[in-house]
Amino acid sequence: MKLGVLASGQGSNLRNLADLYFEIAAVATNKAHCGAADIARERRLPLAVFAQKDYDSLAARDSAMAGWLRGQGVELVVCAGYDRVLTAPLLEAFRGRIVNIHPSLLPAFAGGMDAVAQALTHGVKVTGCTVHLVDETVDAGPILAQAAVPVHDDDTPASLHARIQIQEHRILPEAIRLLSDRLAAARPPLR
Ligand code: GRF
């Protein structure tokens, strides 16, 4: 199944998917200069930048992105550290075909960019990561996969995030395979 990866960060999940030979038909970012964009260039993956400053509205940006992703033949969209909330044109173009990876055990620590720091602040003993379907809610779509990660007394946000990312690199591919199989079995191909 052809993936479109949306990313704004260092891109370790994108690199992992590429290393595992997932078919990445498109990488979209809002930041021309981020780790994920560099990885796309290194790997010669089709890359496009959708910066908000180039569009009049969120919907105009997401409509352009959805059109480009569809043109690339994308069947499943993976938000892998994409730091923008998706709006109707994208959600409607890929309904039921968008997943997100979030660095907490949802529904704990939803809705922010600092889920790892929040887990430390709250003193939880276990946190983790979640892959879920993306819909109009923020971080509250149906859950596809989760992994638990213990919090150590001497953890910093960086050390805890590094341990969480080891699990992200395991469950994101698993969840993509699961959803691809479900879509292949249940729905006609996207036209
Ligand atoms: C991950 O921790 C993911 O859970 C969060 O953003 C981070 C992206 O990491 N949504 P990377 O850019 O794939 O390394």
PDB file of C-alpha atoms and ligand atoms in Angstrom:
ATOM      1  CA  MET A   1       0.000   0.000   0.000  1.00  0.00           C
ATOM      2  CA  LYS A   2       1.434   3.390  -0.995  1.00  0.00           C
ATOM      3  CA  LEU A   3       2.156   5.604   1.996  1.00  0.00           C
ATOM      4  CA  GLY A   4       2.181   9.369   2.277  1.00  0.00           C
ATOM      5  CA  VAL A   5       4.198  10.439   5.315  1.00  0.00           C
ATOM      6  CA  LEU A   6       3.557  13.829   6.958  1.00  0.00           C
ATOM      7  CA  ALA A   7       6.434  14.989   9.152  1.00  0.00           C
ATOM      8  CA  SER A   8       7.918  18.134  10.687  1.00  0.00           C
ATOM      9  CA  GLY A   9      10.599  16.785  13.031  1.00  0.00           C
ATOM     10  CA  GLN A  10      13.811  14.806  13.065  1.00  0.00           C
ATOM     11  CA  GLY A  11      12.225  12.051  10.979  1.00  0.00           C
ATOM     12  CA  SER A  12      13.289   8.891  12.807  1.00  0.00           C
ATOM     13  CA  ASN A  13       9.901   7.261  12.127  1.00  0.00           C
ATOM     14  CA  LEU A  14      10.159   8.162   8.434  1.00  0.00           C
ATOM     15  CA  ARG A  15      13.675   6.695   8.304  1.00  0.00           C
ATOM     16  CA  ASN A  16      12.478   3.546  10.037  1.00  0.00           C
ATOM     17  CA  LEU A  17       9.621   3.054   7.553  1.00  0.00           C
ATOM     18  CA  ALA A  18      12.003   3.575   4.639  1.00  0.00           C
ATOM     19  CA  ASP A  19      14.503   1.114   6.159  1.00  0.00           C
ATOM     20  CA  LEU A  20      11.708  -1.453   6.424  1.00  0.00           C
ATOM     21  CA  TYR A  21      10.936  -1.026   2.701  1.00  0.00           C
ATOM     22  CA  PHE A  22       7.469   0.429   3.062  1.00  0.00           C
ATOM     23  CA  GLU A  23       6.427   1.970  -0.223  1.00  0.00           C
ATOM     24  CA  ILE A  24       6.650   5.709   0.484  1.00  0.00           C
ATOM     25  CA  ALA A  25       5.041   7.529  -2.434  1.00  0.00           C
ATOM     26  CA  ALA A  26       5.122  10.987  -0.851  1.00  0.00           C
ATOM     27  CA  VAL A  27       6.604  12.940   2.038  1.00  0.00           C
ATOM     28  CA  ALA A  28       4.832  16.184   2.932  1.00  0.00           C
ATOM     29  CA  THR A  29       6.146  18.693   5.432  1.00  0.00           C
ATOM     30  CA  ASN A  30       5.459  22.225   6.605  1.00  0.00           C
ATOM     31  CA  LYS A  31       9.178  22.772   7.259  1.00  0.00           C
ATOM     32  CA  ALA A  32      11.558  22.749   4.292  1.00  0.00           C
ATOM     33  CA  HIS A  33      14.488  22.361   6.677  1.00  0.00           C
ATOM     34  CA  CYS A  34      13.826  19.600   9.146  1.00  0.00           C
ATOM     35  CA  GLY A  35      15.358  16.170   9.641  1.00  0.00           C
ATOM     36  CA  ALA A  36      12.448  14.465   7.906  1.00  0.00           C
ATOM     37  CA  ALA A  37      12.826  16.643   4.787  1.00  0.00           C
ATOM     38  CA  ASP A  38      16.559  15.863   4.711  1.00  0.00           C
ATOM     39  CA  ILE A  39      15.850  12.132   4.956  1.00  0.00           C
ATOM     40  CA  ALA A  40      13.349  12.383   2.080  1.00  0.00           C
ATOM     41  CA  ARG A  41      15.974  14.135  -0.054  1.00  0.00           C
ATOM     42  CA  GLU A  42      18.701  11.617   0.869  1.00  0.00           C
ATOM     43  CA  ARG A  43      16.432   8.692   0.025  1.00  0.00           C
ATOM     44  CA  ARG A  44      15.103  10.357  -3.132  1.00  0.00           C
ATOM     45  CA  LEU A  45      11.524  10.183  -1.850  1.00  0.00           C
ATOM     46  CA  PRO A  46       9.046  12.583  -3.484  1.00  0.00           C
ATOM     47  CA  LEU A  47       8.948  15.607  -1.140  1.00  0.00           C
ATOM     48  CA  ALA A  48       6.682  18.640  -1.047  1.00  0.00           C
ATOM     49  CA  VAL A  49       6.571  21.559   1.374  1.00  0.00           C
ATOM     50  CA  PHE A  50       3.208  22.990   2.434  1.00  0.00           C
ATOM     51  CA  ALA A  51       4.085  26.012   4.582  1.00  0.00           C
ATOM     52  CA  GLN A  52       1.125  27.886   6.032  1.00  0.00           C
ATOM     53  CA  LYS A  53       2.541  31.237   4.873  1.00  0.00           C
ATOM     54  CA  ASP A  54       1.895  30.165   1.277  1.00  0.00           C
ATOM     55  CA  TYR A  55      -1.848  29.633   1.844  1.00  0.00           C
ATOM     56  CA  ASP A  56      -4.753  31.851   2.887  1.00  0.00           C
ATOM     57  CA  SER A  57      -6.292  29.317   5.227  1.00  0.00           C
ATOM     58  CA  LEU A  58      -5.716  25.957   6.866  1.00  0.00           C
ATOM     59  CA  ALA A  59      -8.276  24.447   4.492  1.00  0.00           C
ATOM     60  CA  ALA A  60      -6.469  25.836   1.425  1.00  0.00           C
ATOM     61  CA  ARG A  61      -3.202  24.332   2.659  1.00  0.00           C
ATOM     62  CA  ASP A  62      -4.775  20.944   3.386  1.00  0.00           C
ATOM     63  CA  SER A  63      -6.673  20.932   0.114  1.00  0.00           C
ATOM     64  CA  ALA A  64      -3.408  21.456  -1.775  1.00  0.00           C
ATOM     65  CA  MET A  65      -1.721  18.746   0.282  1.00  0.00           C
ATOM     66  CA  ALA A  66      -4.575  16.287  -0.249  1.00  0.00           C
ATOM     67  CA  GLY A  67      -4.470  16.928  -4.006  1.00  0.00           C
ATOM     68  CA  TRP A  68      -0.715  16.332  -4.138  1.00  0.00           C
ATOM     69  CA  LEU A  69      -0.941  13.157  -2.048  1.00  0.00           C
ATOM     70  CA  ARG A  70      -3.741  11.776  -4.220  1.00  0.00           C
ATOM     71  CA  GLY A  71      -1.725  12.656  -7.331  1.00  0.00           C
ATOM     72  CA  GLN A  72       1.185  10.637  -5.929  1.00  0.00           C
ATOM     73  CA  GLY A  73      -1.114   7.624  -5.593  1.00  0.00           C
ATOM     74  CA  VAL A  74      -1.091   7.669  -1.787  1.00  0.00           C
ATOM     75  CA  GLU A  75      -3.538   5.225  -0.205  1.00  0.00           C
ATOM     76  CA  LEU A  76      -2.656   5.607   3.470  1.00  0.00           C
ATOM     77  CA  VAL A  77      -1.414   8.750   5.248  1.00  0.00           C
ATOM     78  CA  VAL A  78       1.001   8.461   8.187  1.00  0.00           C
ATOM     79  CA  CYS A  79       1.464  11.437  10.512  1.00  0.00           C
ATOM     80  CA  ALA A  80       4.936  10.818  11.917  1.00  0.00           C
ATOM     81  CA  GLY A  81       5.778  13.851  13.994  1.00  0.00           C
ATOM     82  CA  TYR A  82       3.673  16.270  11.933  1.00  0.00           C
ATOM     83  CA  ASP A  83       3.044  19.326  14.094  1.00  0.00           C
ATOM     84  CA  ARG A  84      -0.159  20.641  12.481  1.00  0.00           C
ATOM     85  CA  VAL A  85      -3.780  19.631  13.074  1.00  0.00           C
ATOM     86  CA  LEU A  86      -5.397  18.223   9.921  1.00  0.00           C
ATOM     87  CA  THR A  87      -8.509  19.938   8.588  1.00  0.00           C
ATOM     88  CA  ALA A  88     -11.548  18.813   6.586  1.00  0.00           C
ATOM     89  CA  PRO A  89     -10.103  18.663   3.037  1.00  0.00           C
ATOM     90  CA  LEU A  90      -7.436  16.167   4.097  1.00  0.00           C
ATOM     91  CA  LEU A  91      -9.626  14.244   6.538  1.00  0.00           C
ATOM     92  CA  GLU A  92     -12.314  13.835   3.902  1.00  0.00           C
ATOM     93  CA  ALA A  93      -9.915  12.844   1.099  1.00  0.00           C
ATOM     94  CA  PHE A  94      -8.438  10.038   3.233  1.00  0.00           C
ATOM     95  CA  ARG A  95     -11.271   9.161   5.646  1.00  0.00           C
ATOM     96  CA  GLY A  96     -10.297   6.090   7.706  1.00  0.00           C
ATOM     97  CA  ARG A  97      -6.872   6.052   6.053  1.00  0.00           C
ATOM     98  CA  ILE A  98      -4.847   8.394   8.272  1.00  0.00           C
ATOM     99  CA  VAL A  99      -2.809   7.256  11.279  1.00  0.00           C
ATOM    100  CA  ASN A 100      -0.852   9.249  13.848  1.00  0.00           C
ATOM    101  CA  ILE A 101       1.839   8.230  16.316  1.00  0.00           C
ATOM    102  CA  HIS A 102       1.644   9.984  19.690  1.00  0.00           C
ATOM    103  CA  PRO A 103       4.243   9.676  22.474  1.00  0.00           C
ATOM    104  CA  SER A 104       1.928   8.726  25.352  1.00  0.00           C
ATOM    105  CA  LEU A 105      -0.563   6.047  26.289  1.00  0.00           C
ATOM    106  CA  LEU A 106      -3.666   7.831  25.026  1.00  0.00           C
ATOM    107  CA  PRO A 107      -6.027   9.099  26.332  1.00  0.00           C
ATOM    108  CA  ALA A 108      -3.381  10.300  28.803  1.00  0.00           C
ATOM    109  CA  PHE A 109      -1.458  13.415  27.786  1.00  0.00           C
ATOM    110  CA  ALA A 110      -3.403  14.085  24.600  1.00  0.00           C
ATOM    111  CA  GLY A 111      -3.512  17.329  22.706  1.00  0.00           C
ATOM    112  CA  GLY A 112      -0.086  18.819  23.254  1.00  0.00           C
ATOM    113  CA  MET A 113       3.401  18.805  21.806  1.00  0.00           C
ATOM    114  CA  ASP A 114       4.934  17.943  25.179  1.00  0.00           C
ATOM    115  CA  ALA A 115       3.373  14.602  26.146  1.00  0.00           C
ATOM    116  CA  VAL A 116       6.724  13.215  27.313  1.00  0.00           C
ATOM    117  CA  ALA A 117       7.475  16.168  29.612  1.00  0.00           C
ATOM    118  CA  GLN A 118       3.897  16.047  30.921  1.00  0.00           C
ATOM    119  CA  ALA A 119       4.314  12.381  31.839  1.00  0.00           C
ATOM    120  CA  LEU A 120       7.454  13.251  33.843  1.00  0.00           C
ATOM    121  CA  THR A 121       5.755  16.223  35.528  1.00  0.00           C
ATOM    122  CA  HIS A 122       2.831  14.036  36.585  1.00  0.00           C
ATOM    123  CA  GLY A 123       5.185  11.419  38.016  1.00  0.00           C
ATOM    124  CA  VAL A 124       3.617   8.513  36.148  1.00  0.00           C
ATOM    125  CA  LYS A 125       5.548   5.265  36.447  1.00  0.00           C
ATOM    126  CA  VAL A 126       4.529   3.973  33.039  1.00  0.00           C
ATOM    127  CA  THR A 127       3.952   5.878  29.812  1.00  0.00           C
ATOM    128  CA  GLY A 128       4.404   4.811  26.196  1.00  0.00           C
ATOM    129  CA  CYS A 129       3.134   5.480  22.702  1.00  0.00           C
ATOM    130  CA  THR A 130      -0.063   5.061  20.724  1.00  0.00           C
ATOM    131  CA  VAL A 131      -0.934   4.714  17.048  1.00  0.00           C
ATOM    132  CA  HIS A 132      -4.481   5.850  16.338  1.00  0.00           C
ATOM    133  CA  LEU A 133      -6.707   6.725  13.420  1.00  0.00           C
ATOM    134  CA  VAL A 134      -6.978  10.458  12.797  1.00  0.00           C
ATOM    135  CA  ASP A 135     -10.402  12.068  12.685  1.00  0.00           C
ATOM    136  CA  GLU A 136     -11.842  15.460  13.648  1.00  0.00           C
ATOM    137  CA  THR A 137     -10.921  14.919  17.301  1.00  0.00           C
ATOM    138  CA  VAL A 138      -7.432  15.761  18.557  1.00  0.00           C
ATOM    139  CA  ASP A 139      -5.541  12.584  19.531  1.00  0.00           C
ATOM    140  CA  ALA A 140      -8.808  10.750  20.245  1.00  0.00           C
ATOM    141  CA  GLY A 141      -9.452   8.603  17.154  1.00  0.00           C
ATOM    142  CA  PRO A 142      -9.732   4.806  17.444  1.00  0.00           C
ATOM    143  CA  ILE A 143      -6.570   3.198  18.796  1.00  0.00           C
ATOM    144  CA  LEU A 144      -4.722   0.694  16.580  1.00  0.00           C
ATOM    145  CA  ALA A 145      -1.640  -0.107  18.684  1.00  0.00           C
ATOM    146  CA  GLN A 146       0.003   0.839  21.974  1.00  0.00           C
ATOM    147  CA  ALA A 147       3.230   0.028  23.795  1.00  0.00           C
ATOM    148  CA  ALA A 148       4.035   0.713  27.446  1.00  0.00           C
ATOM    149  CA  VAL A 149       7.389   2.150  28.526  1.00  0.00           C
ATOM    150  CA  PRO A 150       8.559   2.331  32.169  1.00  0.00           C
ATOM    151  CA  VAL A 151       9.591   5.738  33.555  1.00  0.00           C
ATOM    152  CA  HIS A 152      12.888   5.690  35.473  1.00  0.00           C
ATOM    153  CA  ASP A 153      13.559   7.895  38.497  1.00  0.00           C
ATOM    154  CA  ASP A 154      16.452   9.640  36.756  1.00  0.00           C
ATOM    155  CA  ASP A 155      14.718  10.100  33.381  1.00  0.00           C
ATOM    156  CA  THR A 156      14.911  13.417  31.542  1.00  0.00           C
ATOM    157  CA  PRO A 157      12.458  14.231  28.733  1.00  0.00           C
ATOM    158  CA  ALA A 158      15.204  13.271  26.266  1.00  0.00           C
ATOM    159  CA  SER A 159      16.059   9.919  27.869  1.00  0.00           C
ATOM    160  CA  LEU A 160      12.395   8.957  28.234  1.00  0.00           C
ATOM    161  CA  HIS A 161      11.593  10.047  24.677  1.00  0.00           C
ATOM    162  CA  ALA A 162      14.484   7.955  23.346  1.00  0.00           C
ATOM    163  CA  ARG A 163      13.070   4.868  25.099  1.00  0.00           C
ATOM    164  CA  ILE A 164       9.561   5.642  23.798  1.00  0.00           C
ATOM    165  CA  GLN A 165      10.883   6.007  20.238  1.00  0.00           C
ATOM    166  CA  ILE A 166      12.299   2.472  20.308  1.00  0.00           C
ATOM    167  CA  GLN A 167       8.695   1.318  20.787  1.00  0.00           C
ATOM    168  CA  GLU A 168       7.347   3.794  18.199  1.00  0.00           C
ATOM    169  CA  HIS A 169       9.634   2.215  15.630  1.00  0.00           C
ATOM    170  CA  ARG A 170       8.078  -1.146  16.442  1.00  0.00           C
ATOM    171  CA  ILE A 171       4.358  -0.314  16.697  1.00  0.00           C
ATOM    172  CA  LEU A 172       4.004   2.201  13.847  1.00  0.00           C
ATOM    173  CA  PRO A 173       4.984  -0.372  11.190  1.00  0.00           C
ATOM    174  CA  GLU A 174       2.783  -2.953  12.938  1.00  0.00           C
ATOM    175  CA  ALA A 175      -0.222  -0.623  12.908  1.00  0.00           C
ATOM    176  CA  ILE A 176       0.330   0.318   9.249  1.00  0.00           C
ATOM    177  CA  ARG A 177       0.381  -3.369   8.300  1.00  0.00           C
ATOM    178  CA  LEU A 178      -2.762  -3.970  10.342  1.00  0.00           C
ATOM    179  CA  LEU A 179      -4.640  -1.089   8.741  1.00  0.00           C
ATOM    180  CA  SER A 180      -3.405  -1.968   5.224  1.00  0.00           C
ATOM    181  CA  ASP A 181      -4.697  -5.506   5.664  1.00  0.00           C
ATOM    182  CA  ARG A 182      -8.038  -4.251   6.978  1.00  0.00           C
ATOM    183  CA  LEU A 183      -8.429  -1.777   4.120  1.00  0.00           C
ATOM    184  CA  ALA A 184      -7.464  -4.338   1.507  1.00  0.00           C
ATOM    185  CA  ALA A 185     -10.033  -6.770   2.919  1.00  0.00           C
ATOM    186  CA  ALA A 186     -12.864  -4.339   3.562  1.00  0.00           C
ATOM    187  CA  ARG A 187     -12.832  -1.612   0.975  1.00  0.00           C
ATOM    188  CA  PRO A 188     -12.449  -1.200  -2.756  1.00  0.00           C
ATOM    189  CA  PRO A 189      -9.236   0.592  -3.790  1.00  0.00           C
ATOM    190  CA  LEU A 190      -9.265   4.392  -3.489  1.00  0.00           C
ATOM    191  CA  ARG A 191     -10.196   6.001  -6.808  1.00  0.00           C
TER     192      ARG A 191
HETATM  193  C1  GRF B   1       7.406  11.107  17.887  1.00  0.00           C
HETATM  194  O1  GRF B   1       7.773  10.985  19.232  1.00  0.00           O
HETATM  195  C2  GRF B   1       5.913  11.052  17.719  1.00  0.00           C
HETATM  196  O2  GRF B   1       5.286  10.285  18.696  1.00  0.00           O
HETATM  197  C3  GRF B   1       5.531  12.498  17.874  1.00  0.00           C
HETATM  198  O3  GRF B   1       6.559  13.209  17.242  1.00  0.00           O
HETATM  199  C4  GRF B   1       7.765  12.460  17.317  1.00  0.00           C
HETATM  200  C5  GRF B   1       8.328  12.357  15.930  1.00  0.00           C
HETATM  201  O4  GRF B   1       9.584  11.747  15.943  1.00  0.00           O
HETATM  202  N1  GRF B   1       4.221  12.744  17.306  1.00  0.00           N
HETATM  203  P1  GRF B   1      10.429  11.582  14.620  1.00  0.00           P
HETATM  204  O5  GRF B   1      10.505  12.930  13.948  1.00  0.00           O
HETATM  205  O6  GRF B   1       9.770  10.549  13.764  1.00  0.00           O
HETATM  206  O7  GRF B   1      11.773  11.119  15.100  1.00  0.00           O
END
